[in-house]
Every structure is written in structure tokens, then in C-alpha cells.
Coordinates of C-alpha atoms and ligand atoms in Angstrom, one line a residue:
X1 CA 31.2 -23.7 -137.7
X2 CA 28.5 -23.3 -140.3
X3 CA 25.5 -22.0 -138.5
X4 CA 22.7 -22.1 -140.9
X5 CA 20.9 -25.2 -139.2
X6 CA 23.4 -25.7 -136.4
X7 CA 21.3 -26.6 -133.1
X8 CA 22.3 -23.9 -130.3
X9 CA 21.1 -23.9 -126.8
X10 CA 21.1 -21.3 -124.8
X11 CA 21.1 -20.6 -121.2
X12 CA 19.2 -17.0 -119.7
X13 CA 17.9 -16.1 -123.1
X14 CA 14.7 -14.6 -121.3
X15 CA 16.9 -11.1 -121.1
X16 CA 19.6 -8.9 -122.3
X17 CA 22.8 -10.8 -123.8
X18 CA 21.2 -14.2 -123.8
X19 CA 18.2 -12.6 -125.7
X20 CA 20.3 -10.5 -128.2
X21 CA 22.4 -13.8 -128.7
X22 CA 19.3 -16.0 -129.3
X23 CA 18.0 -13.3 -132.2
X24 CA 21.6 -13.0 -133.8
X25 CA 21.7 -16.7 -134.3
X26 CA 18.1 -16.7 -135.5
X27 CA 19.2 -14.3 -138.5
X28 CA 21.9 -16.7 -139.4
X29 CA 18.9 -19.6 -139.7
X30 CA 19.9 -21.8 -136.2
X31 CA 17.9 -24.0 -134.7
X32 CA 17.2 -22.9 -131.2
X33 CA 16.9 -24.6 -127.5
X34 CA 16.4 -21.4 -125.2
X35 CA 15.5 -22.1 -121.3
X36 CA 15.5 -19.4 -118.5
X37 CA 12.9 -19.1 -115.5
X38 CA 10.3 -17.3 -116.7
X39 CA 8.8 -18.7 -119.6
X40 CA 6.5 -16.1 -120.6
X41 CA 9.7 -13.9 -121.5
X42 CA 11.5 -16.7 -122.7
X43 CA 8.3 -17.7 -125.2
X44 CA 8.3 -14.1 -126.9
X45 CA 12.0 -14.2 -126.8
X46 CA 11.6 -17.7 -129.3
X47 CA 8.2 -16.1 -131.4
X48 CA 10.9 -13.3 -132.2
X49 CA 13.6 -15.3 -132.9
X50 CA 11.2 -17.9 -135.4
X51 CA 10.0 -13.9 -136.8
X52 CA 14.2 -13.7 -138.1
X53 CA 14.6 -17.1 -139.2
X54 CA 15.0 -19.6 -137.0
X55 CA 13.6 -22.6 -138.4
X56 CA 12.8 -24.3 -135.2
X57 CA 13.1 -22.7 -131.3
X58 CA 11.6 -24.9 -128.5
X59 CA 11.7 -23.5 -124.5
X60 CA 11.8 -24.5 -121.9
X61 CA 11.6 -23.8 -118.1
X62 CA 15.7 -23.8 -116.3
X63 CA 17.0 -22.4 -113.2
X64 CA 20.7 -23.4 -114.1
X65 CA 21.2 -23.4 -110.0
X66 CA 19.3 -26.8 -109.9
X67 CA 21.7 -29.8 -111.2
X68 CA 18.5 -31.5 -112.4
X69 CA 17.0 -28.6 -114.0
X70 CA 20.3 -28.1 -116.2
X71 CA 20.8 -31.6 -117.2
X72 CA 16.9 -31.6 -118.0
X73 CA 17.4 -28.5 -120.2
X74 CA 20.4 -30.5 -122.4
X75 CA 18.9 -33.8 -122.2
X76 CA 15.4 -31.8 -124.1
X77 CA 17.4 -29.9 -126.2
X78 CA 18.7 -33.1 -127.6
X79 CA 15.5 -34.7 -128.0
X80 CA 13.8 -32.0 -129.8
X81 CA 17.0 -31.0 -132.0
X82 CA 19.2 -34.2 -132.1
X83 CA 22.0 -33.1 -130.9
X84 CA 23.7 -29.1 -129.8
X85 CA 26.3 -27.8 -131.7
X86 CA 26.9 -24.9 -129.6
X87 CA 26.1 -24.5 -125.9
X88 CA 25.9 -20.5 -124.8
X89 CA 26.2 -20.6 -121.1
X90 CA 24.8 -17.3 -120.2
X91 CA 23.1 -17.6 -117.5
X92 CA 23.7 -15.2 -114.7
X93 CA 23.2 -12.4 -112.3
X94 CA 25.3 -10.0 -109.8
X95 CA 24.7 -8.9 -106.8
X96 CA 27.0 -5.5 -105.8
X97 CA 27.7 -4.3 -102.1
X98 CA 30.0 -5.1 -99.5
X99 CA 31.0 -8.7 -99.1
X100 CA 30.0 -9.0 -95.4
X101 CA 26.7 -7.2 -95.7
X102 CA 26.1 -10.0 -98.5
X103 CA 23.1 -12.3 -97.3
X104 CA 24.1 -15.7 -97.4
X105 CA 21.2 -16.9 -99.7
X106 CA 22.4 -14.6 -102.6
X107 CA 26.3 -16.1 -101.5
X108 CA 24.4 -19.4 -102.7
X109 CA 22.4 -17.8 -105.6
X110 CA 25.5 -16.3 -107.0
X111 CA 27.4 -19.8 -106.8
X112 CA 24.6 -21.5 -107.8
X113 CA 23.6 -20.1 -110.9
X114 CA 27.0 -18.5 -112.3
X115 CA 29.2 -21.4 -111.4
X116 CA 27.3 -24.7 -110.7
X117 CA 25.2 -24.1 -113.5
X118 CA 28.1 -23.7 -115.9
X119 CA 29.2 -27.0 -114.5
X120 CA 26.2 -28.8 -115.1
X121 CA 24.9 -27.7 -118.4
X122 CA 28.8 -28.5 -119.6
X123 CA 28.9 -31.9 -118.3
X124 CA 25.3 -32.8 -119.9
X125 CA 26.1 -31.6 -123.0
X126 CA 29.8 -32.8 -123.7
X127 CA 29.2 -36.4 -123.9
X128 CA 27.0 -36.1 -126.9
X129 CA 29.4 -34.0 -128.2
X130 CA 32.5 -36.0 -127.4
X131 CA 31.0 -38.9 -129.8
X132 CA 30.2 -36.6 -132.5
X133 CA 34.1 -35.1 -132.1
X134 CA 32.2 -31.7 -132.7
X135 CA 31.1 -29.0 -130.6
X136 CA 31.3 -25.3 -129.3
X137 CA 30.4 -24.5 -125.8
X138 CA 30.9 -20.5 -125.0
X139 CA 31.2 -19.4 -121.2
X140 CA 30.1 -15.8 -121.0
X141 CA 31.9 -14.6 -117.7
X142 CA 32.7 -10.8 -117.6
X143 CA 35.9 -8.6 -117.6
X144 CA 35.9 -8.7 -114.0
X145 CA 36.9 -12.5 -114.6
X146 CA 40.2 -11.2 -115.0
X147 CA 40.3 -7.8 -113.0
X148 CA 37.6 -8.2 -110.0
X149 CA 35.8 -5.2 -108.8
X150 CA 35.2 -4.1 -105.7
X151 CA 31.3 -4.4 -104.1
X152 CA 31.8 -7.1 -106.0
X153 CA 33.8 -9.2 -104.4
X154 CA 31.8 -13.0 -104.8
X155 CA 30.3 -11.9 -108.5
X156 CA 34.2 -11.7 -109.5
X157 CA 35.3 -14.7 -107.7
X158 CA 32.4 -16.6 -110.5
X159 CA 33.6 -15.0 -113.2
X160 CA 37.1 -16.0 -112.4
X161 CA 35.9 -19.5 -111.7
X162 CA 34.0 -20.0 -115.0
X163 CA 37.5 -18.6 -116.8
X164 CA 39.3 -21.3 -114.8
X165 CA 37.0 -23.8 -115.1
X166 CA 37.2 -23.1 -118.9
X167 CA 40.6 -23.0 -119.7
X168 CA 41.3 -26.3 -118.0
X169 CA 38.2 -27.9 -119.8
X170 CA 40.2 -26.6 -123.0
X171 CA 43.7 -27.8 -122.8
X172 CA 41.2 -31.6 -121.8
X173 CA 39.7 -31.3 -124.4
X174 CA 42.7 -30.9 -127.0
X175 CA 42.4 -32.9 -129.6
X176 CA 38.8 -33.9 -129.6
X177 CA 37.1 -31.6 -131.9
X178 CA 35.0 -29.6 -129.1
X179 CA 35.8 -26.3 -128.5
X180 CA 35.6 -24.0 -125.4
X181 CA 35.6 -20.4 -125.5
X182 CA 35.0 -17.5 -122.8
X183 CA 33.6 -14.5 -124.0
X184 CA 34.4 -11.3 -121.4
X185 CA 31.6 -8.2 -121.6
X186 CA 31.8 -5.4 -119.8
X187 CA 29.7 -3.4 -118.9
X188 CA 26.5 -3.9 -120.5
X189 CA 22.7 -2.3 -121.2
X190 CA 20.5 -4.8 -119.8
X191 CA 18.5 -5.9 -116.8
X192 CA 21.6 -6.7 -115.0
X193 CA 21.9 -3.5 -112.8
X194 CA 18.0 -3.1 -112.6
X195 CA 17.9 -3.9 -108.6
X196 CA 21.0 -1.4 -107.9
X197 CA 21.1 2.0 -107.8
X198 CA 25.0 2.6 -108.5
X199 CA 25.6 5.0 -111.8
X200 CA 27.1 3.0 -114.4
X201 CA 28.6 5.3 -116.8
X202 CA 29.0 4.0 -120.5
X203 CA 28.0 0.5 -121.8
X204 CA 27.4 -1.7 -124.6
X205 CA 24.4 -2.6 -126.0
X206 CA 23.4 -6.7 -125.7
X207 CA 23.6 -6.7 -129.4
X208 CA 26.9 -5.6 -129.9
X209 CA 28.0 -8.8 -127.3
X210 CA 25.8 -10.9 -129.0
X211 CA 27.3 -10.4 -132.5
X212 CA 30.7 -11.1 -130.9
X213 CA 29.3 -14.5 -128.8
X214 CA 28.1 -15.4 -132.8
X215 CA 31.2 -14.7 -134.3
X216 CA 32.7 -16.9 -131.8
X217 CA 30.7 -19.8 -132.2
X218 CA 31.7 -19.6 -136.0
X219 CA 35.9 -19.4 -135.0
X220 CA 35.9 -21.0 -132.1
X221 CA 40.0 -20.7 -131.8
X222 CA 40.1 -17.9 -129.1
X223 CA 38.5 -15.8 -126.7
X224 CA 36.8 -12.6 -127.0
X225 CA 36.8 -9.7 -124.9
X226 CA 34.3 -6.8 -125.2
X227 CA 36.1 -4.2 -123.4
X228 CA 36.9 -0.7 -123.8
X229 CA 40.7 -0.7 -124.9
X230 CA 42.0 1.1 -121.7
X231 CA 40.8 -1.7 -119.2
X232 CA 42.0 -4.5 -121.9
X233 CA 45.7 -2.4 -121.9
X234 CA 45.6 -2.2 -118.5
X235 CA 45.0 -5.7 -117.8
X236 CA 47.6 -7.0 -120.7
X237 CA 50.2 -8.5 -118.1
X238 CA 47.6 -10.4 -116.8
X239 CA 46.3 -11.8 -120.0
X240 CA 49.7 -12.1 -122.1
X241 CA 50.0 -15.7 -122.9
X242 CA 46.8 -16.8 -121.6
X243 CA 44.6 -15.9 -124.5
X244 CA 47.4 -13.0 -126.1
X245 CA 45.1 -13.1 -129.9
X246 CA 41.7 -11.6 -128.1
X247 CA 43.7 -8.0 -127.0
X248 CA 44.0 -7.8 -131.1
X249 CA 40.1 -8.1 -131.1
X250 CA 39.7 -5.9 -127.7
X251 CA 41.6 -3.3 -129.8
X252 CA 39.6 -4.0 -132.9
X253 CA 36.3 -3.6 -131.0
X254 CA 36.9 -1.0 -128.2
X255 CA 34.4 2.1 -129.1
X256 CA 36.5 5.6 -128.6
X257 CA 34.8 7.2 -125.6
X258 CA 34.1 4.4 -123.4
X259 CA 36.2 4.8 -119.9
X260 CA 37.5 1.7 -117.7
X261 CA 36.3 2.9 -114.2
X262 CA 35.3 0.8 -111.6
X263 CA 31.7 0.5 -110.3
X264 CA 31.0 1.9 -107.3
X265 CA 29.0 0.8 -104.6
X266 CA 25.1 0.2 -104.7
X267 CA 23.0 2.4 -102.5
X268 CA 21.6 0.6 -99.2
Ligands
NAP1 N1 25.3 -6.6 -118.2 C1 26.6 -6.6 -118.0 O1 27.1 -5.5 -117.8 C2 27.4 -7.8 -118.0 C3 28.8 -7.7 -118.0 C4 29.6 -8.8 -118.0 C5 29.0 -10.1 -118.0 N2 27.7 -10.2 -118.0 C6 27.1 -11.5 -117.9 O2 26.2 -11.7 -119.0 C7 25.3 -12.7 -118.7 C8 23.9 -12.2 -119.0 O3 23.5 -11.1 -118.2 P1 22.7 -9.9 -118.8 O4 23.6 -8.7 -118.6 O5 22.1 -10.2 -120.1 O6 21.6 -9.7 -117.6 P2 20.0 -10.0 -117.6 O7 19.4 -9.2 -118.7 O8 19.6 -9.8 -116.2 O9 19.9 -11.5 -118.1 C9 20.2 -12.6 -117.3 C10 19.6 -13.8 -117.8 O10 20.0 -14.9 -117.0 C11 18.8 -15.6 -116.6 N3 19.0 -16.3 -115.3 C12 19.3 -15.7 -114.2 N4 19.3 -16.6 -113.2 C13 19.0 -17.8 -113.8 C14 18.8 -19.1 -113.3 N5 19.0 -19.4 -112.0 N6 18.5 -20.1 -114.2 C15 18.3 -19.8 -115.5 N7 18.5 -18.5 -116.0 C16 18.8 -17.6 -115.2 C17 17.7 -14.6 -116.6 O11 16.5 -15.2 -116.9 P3 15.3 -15.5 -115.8 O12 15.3 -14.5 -114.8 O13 14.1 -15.6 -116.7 O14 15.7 -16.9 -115.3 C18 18.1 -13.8 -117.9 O15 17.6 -14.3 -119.0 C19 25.5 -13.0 -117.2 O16 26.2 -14.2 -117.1 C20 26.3 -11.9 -116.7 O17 27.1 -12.2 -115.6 C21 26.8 -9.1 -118.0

């Protein structure tokens, strides 16, 4: 995938990963479609992004959760850009604690936004993509997508959802000329854990996942794993077969240092 020009929406781009991913394709000269809820963030997010290169950024108001909202987001970016070549579904936020102290409403936020919202932005945007026989769509779910953490418990169950929910989509799409991709993070320096208090030890910066999120969209043949190399060893009996080329990339792009604890609980 050439992405000088290429159209790339992307979902959360207000913040952290979707942010650093938004700026990474905007030095590589793509054409942006950004949406997220707050729009004041998301604007200074695009002014930045036209700053490194982009030729042309639009935003535009999403909460992913709302079918309408996501299918509104795909529908605009294809009237302002003609088309998407890559779809970045991003969007997304935790919640940490014990699974029956959980309130119900964030059990429906969680679901809503991690999951449904994947669903829906997908199925707006593959039709168009479908008759062009060309397309990228990048799920970013976590490393706890294949190992769940505890205090974690419906966060995880998301991520392993979106990692299903991709690698089905993948062996149906065979063939067709759109690819799908899952890109794994861990632990990451962003607004993620602003609303708990647990320590989080070592993490990567946003742009370091971003770079690898852009990388993928330009060899879309596998997945990607930001991990440190313990947790990604650890974890190879799991993953062997499933996507077996990313541990060669784990390994390439674990930083020395970096441990593979768990997160503990958030403070009431
Ligand atoms: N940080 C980590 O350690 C880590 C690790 C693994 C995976 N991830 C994943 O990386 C993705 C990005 O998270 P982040 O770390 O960059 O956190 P972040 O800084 O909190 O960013 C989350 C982004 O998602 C947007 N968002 C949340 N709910 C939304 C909704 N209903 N509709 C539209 N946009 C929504 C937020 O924008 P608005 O609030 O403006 O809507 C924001 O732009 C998430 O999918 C997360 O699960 C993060």
C-alpha cells in the first residue's frame, strides 16, 4: 500500500494511539477522515496532522457505540475523500476492577464501543471496498486479546472478540483484495489509565504503536504485536499457527527492560 495520498480514516484519533497514528500517516502525505467525541481535540489533532503533511483531514463528531454514528462517520469519509483505503479502528476504552462490582452501563459502554463499533465501521466501509477489490482495515485490540487479565475481565473478553471477529472476516475475505489486520499493544502511555489509580510499570509510547499500525497498513500480510518479548514467549503456544510471522516482529520490536506483569487492581 502506497500511502502518499491514500484516504485513511480513523476511529478515536482525539487521544493517545489514534492521535500518534493520525500524525504518522500525515508525515507519509495521507489524506485523513478522523472522528472521536470530542471535536475540539479531534480538530487540533487534524490542524497538526495538515502542519506534517496531510494534504486534506476533515472531522468529524463519532461515538463508534451508536450504529448510526459509525456508519455516518464512513459514509462522510467517503464523500469528502472518495473512497478509504485504510480503516484504523481504534476506538476504545477499559474499565479495570472486579467483574461483579462492574456497573452495568460501563458492561454496555465497553461492548458498545470496543466491539459494536468495530462491527459497524467494518460493515460500512467494506462494500466500497469490496468493488474497488482494495482495502486495509486494522483492528487495534490489545495483548490481552490473547492473554486476558484479571480486573479485567469484560475489557479482555472485547479484545478477544475484535481478534475473533477479525480473523474470521480474514479467511472471508480471501481472495478479494481487502486486507484485515489486528494490531496487539500493550501497555501504553496515554489517556487510557487516566480514571484508575493502579501503578502501571513500563509502557510504550503512542508513537512507537503508531509507527507499527503504519507499517501495517503498508504490508498488510500479518499481524503485529507490540509486546515485550517475555509476554509474546510466554504466550507462543497460544499464537503458533494463528499468526506464527508477528512473534518474529514481537522479537524484533520488544525494548530490553520492559517486564510482562499483570495489572493489578484499580483502587476503589
Ligand atoms: N493504552 C494502552 O495501554 C492500550 C493497550 C492495548 C490496547 N489499547 C487500545 O488502543 C486503543 C486506543 O486507546 P489509547 O490507549 O490511545 O487510549 P486513549 O488515549 O484514551 O484514546 C482512546 C480514543 O478512543 C476514543 N473513544 C473512546 N470512546 C469512543 C467512542 N464511543 N466513540 C468514538 N471514539 C471513542 C477517544 O476519543 P473521545 O473520548 O474523544 O471519543 C480517544 O480518542 C483502544 O482500542 C485501546 O483498547 C490501549
Amino acid at each position: 500500500m502506497r500511502l502518499k495520498g491514500a484516504v485513511v480514516a480513523i476511529t478515536g484519533a482525539s487521544s493517545g494511539i489514534g492521535e500518534a497514528t493520525a500524525l504518522e500517516f500525515a508525515r507519509k502525505g495521507a489524506r485523513l477522515a478522523l472522528g472521536a467525541r470530542r471535536l475540539d481535540r479531534l480538530n487540533a489533532v487534524a490542524e497538526k496532522c495538515r502542519q506534517k503533511g496531510a494534504p486534506d483531514v476533515s472531522t468529524r463528531r463519532l461515538d463508534v457505540g451508536r450504529n448510526a454514528d459509525a456508519r455516518a462517520f464512513v459514509a462522510a469519509a467517503l464523500r469528502d475523500h472518495e473512497r478509504i483505503d485504510v480503516l484504523v479502528n481504534n476506538a476504545g476504552l477499559g474499565w479495570m476492577g472486579r467483574l461483579h462490582e462492574m456497573p452495568e452501563e460501563k458492561v454496555e459502554e465497553l461492548l458498545a464501543t470496543n466491539l459494536a463499533g468495530v462491527i459497524a465501521c467494518t460493515q460500512a466501509a467494506l462494500p466500497p471496498m469490496l468493488e474497488r477489490r482494495r482495502g486495509v482495515i486494522i483492528n487495534v485490540a490489545s495483548v490481552v486479546g490473547f492473554r486476558a487479565a484479571p480486573y479485567s475481565a469484560v475489557y479482555s473478553a472485547t479484545k478477544y472478540a475484535v481478534v475473533g471477529l477479525s480473523h474470521a472476516l480474514r479467511g472471508e475475505l480471501s481472495g478479494t483484495g481487502v486486507k484485515v489486520c489486528v494490531v496487539y499493544p500493550a501497555s501504553t502511555k496515554t489517556e487510557f489509565f487516566d480514571h484508575t489509580e493502579a501503578p502501571i510499570g513500563p509502557q510504550y509510547s503512542a508513537s512507537w504503536v503508531a509507527r507499527l499500525i503504519v507499517r501495517t497498513a503498508r504490508f498488510p500480510r500479518r499481524d503485529a504485536i507490540v509486546a515485550p518479548y517475555r509476554l509474546v514467549h510466554l504466550t507462543e503456544p497460544v499464537f503458533g499457527g494463528l499468526v506464527d510471522h508477528s512473534m518474529g516482529e514481537a522479537r524484533r520490536l520488544a525494548s530490553p527492560g520492559l517486564s510482562g506483569r499483570g495489572l493489578p487492581p484499580s483502587k476503589p
